[in-house]
XYZ file of C-alpha atoms in Angstrom:
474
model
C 68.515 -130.272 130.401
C 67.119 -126.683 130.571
C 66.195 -124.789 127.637
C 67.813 -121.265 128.356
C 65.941 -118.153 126.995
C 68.184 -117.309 123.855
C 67.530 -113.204 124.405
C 69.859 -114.112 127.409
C 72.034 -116.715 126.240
C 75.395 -114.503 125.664
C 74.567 -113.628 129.331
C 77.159 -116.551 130.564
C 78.110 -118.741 127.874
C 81.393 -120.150 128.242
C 83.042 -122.694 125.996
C 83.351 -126.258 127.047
C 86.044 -126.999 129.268
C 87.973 -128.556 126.564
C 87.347 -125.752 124.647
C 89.878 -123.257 127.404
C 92.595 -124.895 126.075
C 94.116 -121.776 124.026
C 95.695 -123.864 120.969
C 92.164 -124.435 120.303
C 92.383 -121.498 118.494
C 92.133 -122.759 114.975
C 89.351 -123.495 112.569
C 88.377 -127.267 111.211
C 86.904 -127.086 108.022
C 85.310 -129.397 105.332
C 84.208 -128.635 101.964
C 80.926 -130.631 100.223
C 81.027 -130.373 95.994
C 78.268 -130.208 94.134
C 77.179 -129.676 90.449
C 75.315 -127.525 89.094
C 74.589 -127.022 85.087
C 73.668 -123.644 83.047
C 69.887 -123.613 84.402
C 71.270 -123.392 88.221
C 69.572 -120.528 89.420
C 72.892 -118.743 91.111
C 70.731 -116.169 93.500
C 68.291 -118.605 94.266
C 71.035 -120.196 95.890
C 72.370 -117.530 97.883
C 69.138 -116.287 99.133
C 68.703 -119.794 100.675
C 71.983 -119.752 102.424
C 71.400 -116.186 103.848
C 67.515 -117.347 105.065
C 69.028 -120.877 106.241
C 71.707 -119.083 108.349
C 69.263 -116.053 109.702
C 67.019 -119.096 110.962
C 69.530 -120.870 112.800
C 70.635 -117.991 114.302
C 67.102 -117.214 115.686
C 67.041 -120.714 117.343
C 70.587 -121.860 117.834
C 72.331 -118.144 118.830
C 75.592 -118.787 119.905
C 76.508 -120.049 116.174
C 76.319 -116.590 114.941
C 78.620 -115.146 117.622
C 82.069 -115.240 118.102
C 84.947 -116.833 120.515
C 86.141 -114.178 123.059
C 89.116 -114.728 125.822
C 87.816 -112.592 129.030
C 90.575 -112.711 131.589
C 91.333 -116.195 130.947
C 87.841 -117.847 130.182
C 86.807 -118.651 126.351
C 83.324 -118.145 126.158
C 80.616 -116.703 123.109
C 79.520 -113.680 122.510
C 77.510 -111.556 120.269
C 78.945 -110.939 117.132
C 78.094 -107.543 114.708
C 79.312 -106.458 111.415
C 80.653 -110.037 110.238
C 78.769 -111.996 107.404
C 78.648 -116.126 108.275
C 78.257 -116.112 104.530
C 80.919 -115.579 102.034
C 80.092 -115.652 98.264
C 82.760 -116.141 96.106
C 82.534 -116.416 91.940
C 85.804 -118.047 91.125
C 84.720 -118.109 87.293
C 87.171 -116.488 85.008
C 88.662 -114.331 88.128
C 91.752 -113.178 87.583
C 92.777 -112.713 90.698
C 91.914 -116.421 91.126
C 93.780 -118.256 88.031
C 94.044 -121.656 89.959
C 90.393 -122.013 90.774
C 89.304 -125.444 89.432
C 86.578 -126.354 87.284
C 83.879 -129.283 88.388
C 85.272 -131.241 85.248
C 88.664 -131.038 86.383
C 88.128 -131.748 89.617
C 85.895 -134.879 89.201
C 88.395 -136.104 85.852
C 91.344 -135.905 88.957
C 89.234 -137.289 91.728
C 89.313 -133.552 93.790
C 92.737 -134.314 94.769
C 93.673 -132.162 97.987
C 96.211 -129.463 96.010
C 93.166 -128.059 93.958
C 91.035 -127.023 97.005
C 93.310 -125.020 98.946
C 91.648 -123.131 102.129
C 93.099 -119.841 101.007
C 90.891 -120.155 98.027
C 87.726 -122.096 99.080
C 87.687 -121.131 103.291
C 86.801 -117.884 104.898
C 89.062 -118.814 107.412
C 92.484 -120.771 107.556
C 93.100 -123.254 109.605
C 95.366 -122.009 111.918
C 96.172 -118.511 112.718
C 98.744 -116.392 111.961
C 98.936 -115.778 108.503
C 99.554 -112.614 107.482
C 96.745 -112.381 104.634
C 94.374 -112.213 108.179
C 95.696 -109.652 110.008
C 93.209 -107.508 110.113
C 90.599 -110.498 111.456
C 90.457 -110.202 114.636
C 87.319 -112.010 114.806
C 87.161 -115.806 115.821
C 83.564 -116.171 114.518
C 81.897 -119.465 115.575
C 80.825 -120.908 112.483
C 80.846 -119.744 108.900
C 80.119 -120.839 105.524
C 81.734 -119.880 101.837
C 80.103 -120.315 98.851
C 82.088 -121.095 95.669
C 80.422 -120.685 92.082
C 83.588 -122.625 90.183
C 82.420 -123.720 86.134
C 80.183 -126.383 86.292
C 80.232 -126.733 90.338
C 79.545 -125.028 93.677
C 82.374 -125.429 96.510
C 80.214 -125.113 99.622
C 82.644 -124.939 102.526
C 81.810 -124.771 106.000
C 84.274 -123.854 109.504
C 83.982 -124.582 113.107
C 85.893 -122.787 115.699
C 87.764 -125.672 117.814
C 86.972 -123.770 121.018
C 83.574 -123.828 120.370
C 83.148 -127.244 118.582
C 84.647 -130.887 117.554
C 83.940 -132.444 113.664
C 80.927 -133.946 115.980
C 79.542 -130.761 116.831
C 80.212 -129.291 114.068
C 78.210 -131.979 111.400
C 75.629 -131.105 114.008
C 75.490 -127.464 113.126
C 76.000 -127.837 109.934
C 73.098 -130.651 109.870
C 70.792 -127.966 111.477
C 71.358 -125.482 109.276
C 70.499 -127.944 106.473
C 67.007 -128.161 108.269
C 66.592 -124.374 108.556
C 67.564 -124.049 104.949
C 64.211 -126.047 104.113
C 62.175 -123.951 107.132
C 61.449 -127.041 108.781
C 60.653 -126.571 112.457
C 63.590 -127.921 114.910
C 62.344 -130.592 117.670
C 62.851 -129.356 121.807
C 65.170 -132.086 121.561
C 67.145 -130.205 118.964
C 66.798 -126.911 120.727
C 67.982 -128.052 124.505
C 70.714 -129.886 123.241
C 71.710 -127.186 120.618
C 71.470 -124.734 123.250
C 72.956 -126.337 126.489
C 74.772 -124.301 128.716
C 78.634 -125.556 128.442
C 79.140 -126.033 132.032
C 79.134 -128.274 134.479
C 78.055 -130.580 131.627
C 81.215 -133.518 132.785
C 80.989 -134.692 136.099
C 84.312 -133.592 137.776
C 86.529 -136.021 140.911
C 86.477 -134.930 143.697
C 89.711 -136.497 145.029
C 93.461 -134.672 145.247
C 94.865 -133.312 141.761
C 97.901 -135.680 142.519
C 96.205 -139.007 142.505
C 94.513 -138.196 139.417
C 95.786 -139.258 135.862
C 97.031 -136.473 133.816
C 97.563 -134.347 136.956
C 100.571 -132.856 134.756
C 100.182 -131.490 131.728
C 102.940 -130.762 130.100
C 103.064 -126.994 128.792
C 102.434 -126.474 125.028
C 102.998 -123.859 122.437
C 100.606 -121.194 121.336
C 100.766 -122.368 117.090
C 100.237 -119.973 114.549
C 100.800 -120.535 110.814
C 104.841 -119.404 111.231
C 105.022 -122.109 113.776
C 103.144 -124.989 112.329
C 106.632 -126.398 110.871
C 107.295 -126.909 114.288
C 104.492 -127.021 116.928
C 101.150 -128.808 116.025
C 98.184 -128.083 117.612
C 95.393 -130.016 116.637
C 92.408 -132.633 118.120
C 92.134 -131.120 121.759
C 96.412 -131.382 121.687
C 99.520 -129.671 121.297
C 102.567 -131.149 121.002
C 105.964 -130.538 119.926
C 106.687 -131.564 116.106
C 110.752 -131.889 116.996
C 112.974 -130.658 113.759
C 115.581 -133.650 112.841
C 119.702 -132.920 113.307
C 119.237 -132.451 109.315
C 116.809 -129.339 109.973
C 112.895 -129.447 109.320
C 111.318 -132.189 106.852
C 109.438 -131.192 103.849
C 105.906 -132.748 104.124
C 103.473 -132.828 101.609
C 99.295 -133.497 101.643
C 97.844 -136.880 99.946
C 94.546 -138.244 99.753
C 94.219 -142.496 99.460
C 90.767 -144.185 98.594
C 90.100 -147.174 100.551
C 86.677 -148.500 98.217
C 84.372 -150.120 100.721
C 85.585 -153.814 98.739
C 89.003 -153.118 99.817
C 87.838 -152.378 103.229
C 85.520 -155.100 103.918
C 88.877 -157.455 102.550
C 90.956 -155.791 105.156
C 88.286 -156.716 107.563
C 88.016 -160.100 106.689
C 91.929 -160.276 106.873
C 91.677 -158.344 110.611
C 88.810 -160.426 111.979
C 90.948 -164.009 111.560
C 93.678 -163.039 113.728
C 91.583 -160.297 115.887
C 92.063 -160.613 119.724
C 88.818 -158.736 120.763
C 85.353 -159.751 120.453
C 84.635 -157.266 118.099
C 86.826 -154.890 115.705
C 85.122 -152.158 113.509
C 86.355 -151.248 109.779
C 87.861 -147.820 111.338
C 90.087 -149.926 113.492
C 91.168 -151.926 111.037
C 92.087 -148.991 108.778
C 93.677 -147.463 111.479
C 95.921 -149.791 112.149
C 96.560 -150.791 108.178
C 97.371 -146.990 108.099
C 100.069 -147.128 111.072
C 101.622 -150.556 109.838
C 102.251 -148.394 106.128
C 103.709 -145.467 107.493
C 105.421 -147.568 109.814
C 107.322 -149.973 106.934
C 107.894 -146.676 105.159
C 109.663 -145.076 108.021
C 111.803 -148.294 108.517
C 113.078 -148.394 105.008
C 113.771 -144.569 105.451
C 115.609 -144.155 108.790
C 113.952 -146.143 112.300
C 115.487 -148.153 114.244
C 112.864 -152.007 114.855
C 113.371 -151.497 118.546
C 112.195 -147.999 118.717
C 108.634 -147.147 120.968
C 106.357 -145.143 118.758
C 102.925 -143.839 119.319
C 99.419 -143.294 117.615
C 97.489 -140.918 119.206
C 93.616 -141.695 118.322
C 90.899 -138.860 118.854
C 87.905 -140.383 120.145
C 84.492 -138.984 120.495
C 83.778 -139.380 124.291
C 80.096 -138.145 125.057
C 78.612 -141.979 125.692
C 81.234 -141.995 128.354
C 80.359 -138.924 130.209
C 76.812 -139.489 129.997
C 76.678 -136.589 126.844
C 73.878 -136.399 123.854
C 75.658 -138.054 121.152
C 73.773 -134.882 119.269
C 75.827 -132.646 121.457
C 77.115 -129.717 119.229
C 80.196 -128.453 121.711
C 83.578 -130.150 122.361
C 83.915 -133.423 124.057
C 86.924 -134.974 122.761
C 89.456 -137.700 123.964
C 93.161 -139.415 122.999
C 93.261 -142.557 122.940
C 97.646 -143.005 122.543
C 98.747 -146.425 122.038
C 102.833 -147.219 122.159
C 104.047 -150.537 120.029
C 107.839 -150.951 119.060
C 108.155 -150.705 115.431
C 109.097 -154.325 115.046
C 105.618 -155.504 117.166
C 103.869 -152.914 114.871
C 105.450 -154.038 111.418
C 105.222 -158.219 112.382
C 101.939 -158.132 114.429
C 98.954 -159.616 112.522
C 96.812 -156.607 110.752
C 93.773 -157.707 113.532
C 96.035 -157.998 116.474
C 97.317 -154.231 116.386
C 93.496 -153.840 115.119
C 92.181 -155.618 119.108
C 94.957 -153.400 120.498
C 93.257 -149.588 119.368
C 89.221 -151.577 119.705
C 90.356 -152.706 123.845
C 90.355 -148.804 124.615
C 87.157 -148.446 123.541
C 85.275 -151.199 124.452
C 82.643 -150.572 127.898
C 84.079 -153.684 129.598
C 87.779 -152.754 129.206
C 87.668 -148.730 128.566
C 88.858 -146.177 130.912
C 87.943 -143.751 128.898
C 85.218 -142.254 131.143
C 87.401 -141.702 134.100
C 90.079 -140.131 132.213
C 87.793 -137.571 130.137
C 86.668 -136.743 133.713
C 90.043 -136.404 135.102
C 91.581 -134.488 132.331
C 88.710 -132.218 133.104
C 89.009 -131.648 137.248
C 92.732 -131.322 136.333
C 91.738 -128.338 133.477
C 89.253 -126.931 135.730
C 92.105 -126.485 138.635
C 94.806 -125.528 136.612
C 95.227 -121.394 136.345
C 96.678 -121.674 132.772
C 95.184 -123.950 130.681
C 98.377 -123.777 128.339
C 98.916 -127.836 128.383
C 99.243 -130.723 126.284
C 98.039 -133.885 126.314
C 100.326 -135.707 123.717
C 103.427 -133.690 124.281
C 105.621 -136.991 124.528
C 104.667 -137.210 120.600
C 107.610 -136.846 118.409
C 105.733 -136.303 114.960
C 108.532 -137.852 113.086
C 107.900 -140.863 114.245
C 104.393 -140.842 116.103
C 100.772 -139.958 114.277
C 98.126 -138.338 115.551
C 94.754 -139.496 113.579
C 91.147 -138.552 113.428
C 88.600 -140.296 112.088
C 85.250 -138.704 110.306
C 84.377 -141.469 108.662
C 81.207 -141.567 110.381
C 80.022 -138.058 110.053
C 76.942 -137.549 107.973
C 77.839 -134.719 105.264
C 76.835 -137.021 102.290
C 73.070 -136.868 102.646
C 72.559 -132.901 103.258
C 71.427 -130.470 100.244
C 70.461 -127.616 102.177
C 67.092 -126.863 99.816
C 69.476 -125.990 96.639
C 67.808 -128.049 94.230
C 71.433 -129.666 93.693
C 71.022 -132.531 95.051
C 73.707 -134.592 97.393
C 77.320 -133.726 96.820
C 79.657 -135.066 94.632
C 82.558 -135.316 97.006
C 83.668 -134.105 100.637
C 86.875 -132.762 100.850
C 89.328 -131.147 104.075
C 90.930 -128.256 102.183
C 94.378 -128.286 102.232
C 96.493 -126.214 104.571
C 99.759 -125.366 106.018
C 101.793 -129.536 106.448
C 101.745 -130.901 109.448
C 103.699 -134.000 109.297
C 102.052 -137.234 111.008
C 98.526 -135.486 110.667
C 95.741 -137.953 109.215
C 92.158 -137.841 108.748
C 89.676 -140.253 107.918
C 87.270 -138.183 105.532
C 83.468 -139.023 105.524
C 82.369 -142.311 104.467
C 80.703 -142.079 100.946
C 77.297 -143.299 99.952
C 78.815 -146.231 98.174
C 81.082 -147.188 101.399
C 84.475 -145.648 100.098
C 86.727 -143.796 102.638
C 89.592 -141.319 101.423
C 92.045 -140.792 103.840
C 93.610 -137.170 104.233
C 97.141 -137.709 105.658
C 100.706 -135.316 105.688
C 103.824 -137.021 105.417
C 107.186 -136.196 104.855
C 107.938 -136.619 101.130
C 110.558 -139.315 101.910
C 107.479 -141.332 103.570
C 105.228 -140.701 101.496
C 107.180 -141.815 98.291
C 107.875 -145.390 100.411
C 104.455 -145.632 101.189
C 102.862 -144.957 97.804
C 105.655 -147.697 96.705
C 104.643 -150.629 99.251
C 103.125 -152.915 97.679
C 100.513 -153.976 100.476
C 99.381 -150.170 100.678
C 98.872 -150.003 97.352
C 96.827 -153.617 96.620
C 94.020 -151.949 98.763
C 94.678 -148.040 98.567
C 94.427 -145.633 95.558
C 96.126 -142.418 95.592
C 94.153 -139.857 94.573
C 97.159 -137.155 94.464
C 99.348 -135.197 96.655
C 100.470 -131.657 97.408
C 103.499 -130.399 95.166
């Protein structure tokens, strides 16, 4: 890896090839709460945040610029007269009369519906909405502060062109470190820094013998569409509208507390078919079996074929830094009938998500690398990879449980947060994230149902021995 000279890194620095696909166009965004008492001193704060970002611009460039489209090519560029740092005091601001408090939030568990990204992101999610209009910026990465009573909502974007939630911890991790002025390793600076090309080794062989060497075409997704098209992961796919018309969905976060999870393990690993099974497979596939038994009870036919698609974090299989800050990102989509899914043992659908990962079995590598000669041919990089999902009876899921939010404090004086949160945005039914893994071993699970579901699921009984709802949107 070659360190390039960062007064010439806008020269030619194109996205990832991932990264061209154009429904990458959206932001992901996560939100780390922490308290802060009477004494806090407010500007002390904000002064660190400004320093912390003006360093990591001087070493890491291209996460102060922006995402461009130049005659078909993403790729970063310089980026004037646009503050990475939003400061917002939602303290008795009237124009803000749902802002939370820190009490309320911790008393309720910072259920999803009180951190909405139209009040805590600089950004939404996906694009569109008419309150942005006038931003026609895509800037890389950004950060909003949030003074609330008794708290400080510190929320932090990615561009999905530019980065995964892999990437973007990485950023986010750096500009922890340039928040305390600590000097960044060469390791730190050639991977932050390397060029986005070239960086997966393509096939040379005929598009037609390769996997994926038709993509089905997807749909651009803006905020009006989102009730119908979901783009999200590195996929777009079609969310299909019922005979009945389009399903009200709603946001809900579960706790899994790391007892419940090392039961389900222990459950998993007696009837696992694999040499090895990890607690995110396990939860995975607890997660599919609920939704699953809700769906039945609602309206699914036992012999139907569904699908989980699974986004995995590929860089170990095309030879990548795991410290990597772009986008290498993967599907893993697994098809059960809903009778196999509902009767298998928890650990058998469990073997059946860990056999596409594992070295000895995984194709993994080879696909990545196909998916990528077939994006590098293809003139319009409009495709899907998951467009055979119908999301109202398929999930798409991606895990963050192993992202490292909990231990940054970016030189407040604050401390380690409180609680990591995805804001809430616009439903997308069958969407699920696994949020970071607290310090005590807890994972909340972010997921979008429609109501119908998520009513069954919150009544199965099985769910509910091991998972606690923490709320959902109304």
């Amino acid at each position: 890896m070659t360190l390039p000279e960062t007064d010439t890194l806008f020269d030619d620095f194109p996205v990832d090839i991932f990264g061209q696909i154009p429904s990458l166009n959206i932001y992901t965004q996560i939100c780390l709460c922490y308290s802060i008492d009477s004494d806090t001193d407010e500007e002390s704060i904000i002064s660190t945040l400004k320093d912390g970002l003006q360093r990591l611009k001087e070493k890491f460039p291209w996460t102060a610029g922006q995402v461009v489209n130049e005659s078909g090519v993403f790729r970063i560029r310089p980026l004037e007269g646009v503050s990475q740092l939003l400061v917002k005091d939602l303290r008795n601001d009237s124009a803000a009369p749902t802002a939370p408090t820190m009490e309320s939030l911790r008393e309720s568990e910072f259920p999803i519906h009180m951190l909405d990204e139209s009040l805590i992101a600089p950004r939404r999610t996906l694009p569109g909405h008419p309150d942005e209009a006038s931003l026609t910026e895509r800037p890389v990465f950004m950060v909003q502060a949030n003074f609330i009573s008794g708290g400080l909502l510190l929320t932090f974007i990615g561009q999905h062109n530019a980065m995964d939630m892999i990437g973007q911890e990485r950023i986010v991790s750096l500009f922890s470190k340039a928040c305390h002025n600590e000097t960044f390793s060469s390791d730190e600076l050639n991977i932050g820094n390397l060029h986005r090309s070239g960086n997966i080794q393509l096939i040379d062989a005929p598009l037609e013998t390769l996997p994926y060497n038709s993509l089905s075409t997807s749909t651009r997704l803006t905020s009006e569409t989102a009730s119908k098209d979901t783009s999200w992961g590195d996929e777009s796919t079609n969310n299909k509208d019922s005979k009945d018309g389009p399903t009200s969905c709603s946001w809900a976060l579960i706790k899994f507390s790391a007892n419940a999870l090392a039961n389900l393990k222990a459950i998993a690993n007696n009837d696992k078919t694999t040499e090895f099974i990890s607690t995110d497979d396990v939860l995975t596939a607890f997660t599919w079996q609920g939704i699953i038994r809700a769906r039945l009870n609602n309206r699914l036919e036992t012999s139907r074929t569904v699908k989980l698609a699974r986004a995995i974090d590929v860089r170990e299989y095309v030879g990548l830094p795991a410290k990597y800050p772009g986008i290498v990102q993967n599907m893993s989509i697994h098809s059960l009938t809903l009778q196999e899914i509902s009767d298998e043992p928890l650990g058998v659908v469990a073997s059946n998500l860990r056999a596409v990962l594992d070295p000895k079995t995984s194709h993994l590598g080879y696909d990545t690398r196909a998916i990528a000669t077939v994006l590098t041919r293809a003139p319009d990089k409009f495709v899907s990879f998951a467009s055979s999902l119908d999301l109202k009876t398929d999930i798409m899921l991606s895990s963050w449980a192993k992202v490292n939010f909990f231990n940054l404090d970016f030189n407040l004086g604050l401390g380690k947060p409180e609680s990591i949160r995805r804001p809430q945005f616009t439903p997308v039914e069958s969407l699920i994230y696994f949020l970071p893994k607290s310090p005590e071993g807890d994972i909340v699970i972010c997921l979008c149902l429609a109501d119908a579901d998520l009513e069954k699921l919150q009544s199965d009984p099985l769910f509910a021995k091991y998972g606690h709802y923490i709320g959902k949107r109304g």
